[in-house]
Tab-separated table of C-alpha atoms in Angstrom:
chain	number	residue	atom	x	y	z
A	1	MET	CA	6.989	-28.199	-11.626
A	2	ALA	CA	6.167	-25.314	-9.760
A	3	ASP	CA	9.951	-24.921	-8.521
A	4	ALA	CA	10.842	-24.864	-11.964
A	5	ILE	CA	8.692	-21.516	-12.440
A	6	PRO	CA	11.169	-19.025	-10.972
A	7	ASP	CA	13.708	-20.166	-12.957
A	8	VAL	CA	12.049	-20.189	-15.735
A	9	ILE	CA	11.267	-16.514	-15.364
A	10	ASP	CA	14.088	-15.165	-13.929
A	11	SER	CA	15.987	-16.043	-16.650
A	12	ASN	CA	16.500	-14.177	-19.942
A	13	GLU	CA	18.646	-16.908	-21.335
A	14	PRO	CA	17.251	-18.502	-24.879
A	15	MET	CA	16.436	-22.042	-22.982
A	16	GLY	CA	14.450	-19.287	-19.973
A	17	PHE	CA	12.338	-18.738	-23.059
A	18	LEU	CA	12.105	-21.953	-24.206
A	19	ARG	CA	10.812	-23.087	-20.879
A	20	LEU	CA	8.310	-20.506	-20.404
A	21	PHE	CA	7.006	-20.545	-24.272
A	22	ARG	CA	6.785	-24.225	-23.477
A	23	LEU	CA	4.856	-23.813	-20.297
A	24	ILE	CA	2.311	-21.151	-22.061
A	25	SER	CA	2.021	-23.250	-25.493
A	26	ALA	CA	0.650	-26.436	-22.451
A	27	ALA	CA	-1.522	-24.232	-20.550
A	28	ARG	CA	-2.940	-22.882	-23.870
A	29	ASP	CA	-3.262	-26.393	-25.325
A	30	SER	CA	-5.271	-27.400	-21.947
A	31	ALA	CA	-7.691	-24.609	-22.390
A	32	SER	CA	-8.517	-24.918	-25.958
A	33	SER	CA	-9.386	-28.750	-24.840
A	34	LEU	CA	-11.648	-27.128	-22.423
A	35	GLN	CA	-12.913	-24.790	-24.487
A	36	LEU	CA	-12.041	-22.142	-22.607
A	37	MET	CA	-11.710	-19.644	-25.284
A	38	ASP	CA	-11.239	-16.115	-23.283
A	39	LEU	CA	-8.387	-18.232	-21.349
A	40	VAL	CA	-6.843	-19.136	-25.309
A	41	ARG	CA	-6.652	-15.969	-26.520
A	42	LEU	CA	-4.950	-14.794	-23.302
A	43	MET	CA	-2.713	-17.090	-23.651
A	44	ASP	CA	-2.037	-16.535	-27.466
A	45	MET	CA	-1.045	-12.712	-26.310
A	46	ALA	CA	1.729	-13.983	-23.678
A	47	LEU	CA	2.923	-16.344	-26.502
A	48	MET	CA	3.275	-13.463	-28.657
A	49	GLN	CA	4.848	-11.146	-25.853
A	50	THR	CA	7.577	-14.253	-25.144
A	51	ALA	CA	8.146	-14.695	-28.503
A	52	LEU	CA	8.876	-10.950	-28.523
A	53	ASP	CA	10.889	-10.876	-25.193
A	54	TRP	CA	13.005	-13.321	-26.509
A	55	ASP	CA	14.468	-12.060	-28.999
A	56	GLY	CA	14.290	-8.297	-27.696
A	57	LEU	CA	11.486	-6.586	-30.236
A	58	ASP	CA	9.248	-4.132	-30.033
A	59	ALA	CA	5.892	-5.185	-31.610
A	60	GLU	CA	5.394	-1.775	-32.837
A	61	ASN	CA	8.263	-2.223	-35.205
A	62	LEU	CA	7.121	-5.478	-36.822
A	63	ASP	CA	4.644	-5.746	-39.728
A	64	GLU	CA	2.489	-8.532	-39.227
A	65	ARG	CA	4.208	-10.740	-41.474
A	66	ALA	CA	7.056	-10.488	-39.645
A	67	PHE	CA	5.018	-10.623	-36.252
A	68	LEU	CA	3.764	-14.034	-37.643
A	69	ASN	CA	6.873	-15.452	-39.014
A	70	LEU	CA	8.482	-14.699	-35.517
A	71	ILE	CA	6.294	-16.804	-33.261
A	72	ARG	CA	6.233	-19.820	-35.813
A	73	GLU	CA	10.157	-19.566	-35.870
A	74	LYS	CA	9.751	-20.317	-31.558
A	75	GLN	CA	6.876	-22.678	-32.349
A	76	GLN	CA	9.326	-24.493	-33.922
A	77	ILE	CA	12.051	-24.212	-31.770
A	78	VAL	CA	10.061	-25.520	-28.850
A	79	HIS	CA	8.923	-28.252	-30.686
A	80	GLN	CA	12.689	-29.620	-32.315
A	81	THR	CA	14.295	-28.827	-28.649
A	82	HIS	CA	13.859	-31.784	-25.737
A	83	ILE	CA	14.175	-30.047	-22.350
A	84	HIS	CA	15.747	-31.955	-19.776
A	85	ALA	CA	13.927	-31.613	-15.920
A	86	VAL	CA	15.022	-29.120	-13.852
A	87	SER	CA	16.653	-30.737	-10.722
A	88	ASN	CA	15.830	-29.557	-7.142
């Protein structure tokens, strides 16, 4: 799994953002199950920034509703898309 992280971080392709969003979501879920709320908030911020970077947007140019719709859209894409394991 650790071998896949550089591929995710170096890639600006949609699949790279998809993998990154999925990894951060999994980390957020783990933090939530352990009741590490500060870490959950940090992961929420990382998810928000990943969604913005994915579409090349700036948070200052979005109103709250558009921002929440963007996050929801990315979550739907992640849940609908199957990612194959990265070969070494």
